[in-house]
């Protein structure tokens, strides 16, 4: 989260705060990816980020998700996300207020949200 907030501050966005429900959703998705050995935004049950956030109890008006694999380094995962336009857009989306982050066996998930 600190790395995300450094990038957001440089872009003029407010920091995001850790949210327990988004962290739960991110943890479950990272675990699912690691168990399957496959990175992607769709869960093995067909779920998407909004489904997982809702299931975890997060009441959202907007959500976004970043996934990465192949590193256990938070710094390297952030570098990869910032080099990708879609992932960078999520990180620098000033409307997001909350975040949940997880890493399981080199599979990373960042779930962003704006509450209702």
GROMACS .gro file of C-alpha atoms in nm:
model
  116
    1UNK     CA    1   0.000   0.000   0.000
    2UNK     CA    2   0.285   0.239   0.074
    3UNK     CA    3   0.415   0.198  -0.283
    4UNK     CA    4   0.068   0.267  -0.422
    5UNK     CA    5   0.029   0.578  -0.210
    6UNK     CA    6   0.370   0.710  -0.319
    7UNK     CA    7   0.257   0.692  -0.682
    8UNK     CA    8  -0.082   0.844  -0.598
    9UNK     CA    9   0.075   1.133  -0.409
   10UNK     CA   10   0.304   1.210  -0.703
   11UNK     CA   11  -0.004   1.220  -0.928
   12UNK     CA   12  -0.202   1.445  -0.692
   13UNK     CA   13  -0.440   1.176  -0.562
   14UNK     CA   14  -0.538   1.119  -0.201
   15UNK     CA   15  -0.396   0.806  -0.040
   16UNK     CA   16  -0.596   0.484  -0.027
   17UNK     CA   17  -0.665   0.309   0.304
   18UNK     CA   18  -0.648  -0.063   0.370
   19UNK     CA   19  -0.992  -0.218   0.380
   20UNK     CA   20  -1.042  -0.558   0.546
   21UNK     CA   21  -1.311  -0.673   0.303
   22UNK     CA   22  -1.106  -0.581  -0.006
   23UNK     CA   23  -0.805  -0.752   0.153
   24UNK     CA   24  -1.015  -1.065   0.200
   25UNK     CA   25  -1.126  -1.051  -0.164
   26UNK     CA   26  -0.768  -0.998  -0.285
   27UNK     CA   27  -0.635  -1.280  -0.065
   28UNK     CA   28  -0.894  -1.524  -0.195
   29UNK     CA   29  -0.821  -1.434  -0.556
   30UNK     CA   30  -0.443  -1.462  -0.511
   31UNK     CA   31  -0.490  -1.802  -0.346
   32UNK     CA   32  -0.719  -1.914  -0.629
   33UNK     CA   33  -0.466  -1.806  -0.892
   34UNK     CA   34  -0.181  -1.980  -0.709
   35UNK     CA   35  -0.379  -2.303  -0.675
   36UNK     CA   36  -0.457  -2.300  -1.048
   37UNK     CA   37  -0.110  -2.176  -1.149
   38UNK     CA   38  -0.285  -1.925  -1.371
   39UNK     CA   39  -0.304  -1.546  -1.353
   40UNK     CA   40  -0.619  -1.362  -1.457
   41UNK     CA   41  -0.906  -1.145  -1.345
   42UNK     CA   42  -1.165  -1.424  -1.362
   43UNK     CA   43  -1.177  -1.664  -1.069
   44UNK     CA   44  -1.205  -2.039  -1.108
   45UNK     CA   45  -1.573  -1.999  -1.020
   46UNK     CA   46  -1.626  -1.737  -1.291
   47UNK     CA   47  -1.621  -1.448  -1.043
   48UNK     CA   48  -1.492  -1.100  -1.122
   49UNK     CA   49  -1.358  -0.835  -0.883
   50UNK     CA   50  -1.703  -0.689  -0.812
   51UNK     CA   51  -1.840  -1.032  -0.727
   52UNK     CA   52  -1.551  -1.105  -0.490
   53UNK     CA   53  -1.569  -0.763  -0.322
   54UNK     CA   54  -1.944  -0.800  -0.267
   55UNK     CA   55  -1.904  -1.153  -0.133
   56UNK     CA   56  -1.643  -1.027   0.113
   57UNK     CA   57  -1.891  -0.765   0.236
   58UNK     CA   58  -1.754  -0.452   0.068
   59UNK     CA   59  -2.035  -0.215  -0.033
   60UNK     CA   60  -1.897  -0.045  -0.341
   61UNK     CA   61  -1.991   0.207  -0.605
   62UNK     CA   62  -1.675   0.142  -0.807
   63UNK     CA   63  -1.406  -0.128  -0.799
   64UNK     CA   64  -1.091  -0.213  -0.993
   65UNK     CA   65  -0.833  -0.488  -0.983
   66UNK     CA   66  -0.468  -0.540  -1.067
   67UNK     CA   67  -0.309  -0.885  -1.088
   68UNK     CA   68   0.052  -0.985  -1.144
   69UNK     CA   69   0.264  -1.297  -1.117
   70UNK     CA   70   0.620  -1.411  -1.139
   71UNK     CA   71   0.769  -1.221  -0.846
   72UNK     CA   72   0.751  -1.216  -0.469
   73UNK     CA   73   0.889  -0.860  -0.462
   74UNK     CA   74   0.631  -0.586  -0.397
   75UNK     CA   75   0.863  -0.336  -0.565
   76UNK     CA   76   0.884  -0.545  -0.882
   77UNK     CA   77   0.508  -0.606  -0.888
   78UNK     CA   78   0.453  -0.226  -0.865
   79UNK     CA   79   0.702  -0.168  -1.145
   80UNK     CA   80   0.513  -0.413  -1.367
   81UNK     CA   81   0.179  -0.247  -1.287
   82UNK     CA   82   0.311   0.103  -1.348
   83UNK     CA   83   0.448  -0.011  -1.689
   84UNK     CA   84   0.098  -0.130  -1.790
   85UNK     CA   85  -0.150   0.142  -1.886
   86UNK     CA   86  -0.459  -0.033  -1.747
   87UNK     CA   87  -0.296  -0.124  -1.416
   88UNK     CA   88  -0.140   0.221  -1.385
   89UNK     CA   89  -0.485   0.373  -1.443
   90UNK     CA   90  -0.625   0.181  -1.145
   91UNK     CA   91  -0.339   0.287  -0.918
   92UNK     CA   92  -0.375   0.652  -1.020
   93UNK     CA   93  -0.755   0.658  -1.020
   94UNK     CA   94  -0.823   0.937  -0.769
   95UNK     CA   95  -1.182   0.821  -0.706
   96UNK     CA   96  -1.062   0.500  -0.536
   97UNK     CA   97  -1.043   0.538  -0.158
   98UNK     CA   98  -0.977   0.183  -0.035
   99UNK     CA   99  -0.742  -0.101  -0.121
  100UNK     CA  100  -0.682  -0.464  -0.040
  101UNK     CA  101  -0.352  -0.627  -0.138
  102UNK     CA  102  -0.243  -0.991  -0.128
  103UNK     CA  103   0.040  -1.210  -0.252
  104UNK     CA  104   0.031  -1.590  -0.250
  105UNK     CA  105   0.321  -1.785  -0.403
  106UNK     CA  106   0.408  -1.503  -0.644
  107UNK     CA  107   0.047  -1.424  -0.746
  108UNK     CA  108  -0.043  -1.065  -0.659
  109UNK     CA  109  -0.383  -0.899  -0.637
  110UNK     CA  110  -0.468  -0.537  -0.570
  111UNK     CA  111  -0.838  -0.466  -0.525
  112UNK     CA  112  -0.939  -0.099  -0.528
  113UNK     CA  113  -1.272   0.041  -0.423
  114UNK     CA  114  -1.488   0.344  -0.374
  115UNK     CA  115  -1.757   0.277  -0.115
  116UNK     CA  116  -2.126   0.348  -0.168
   0.00000   0.00000   0.00000
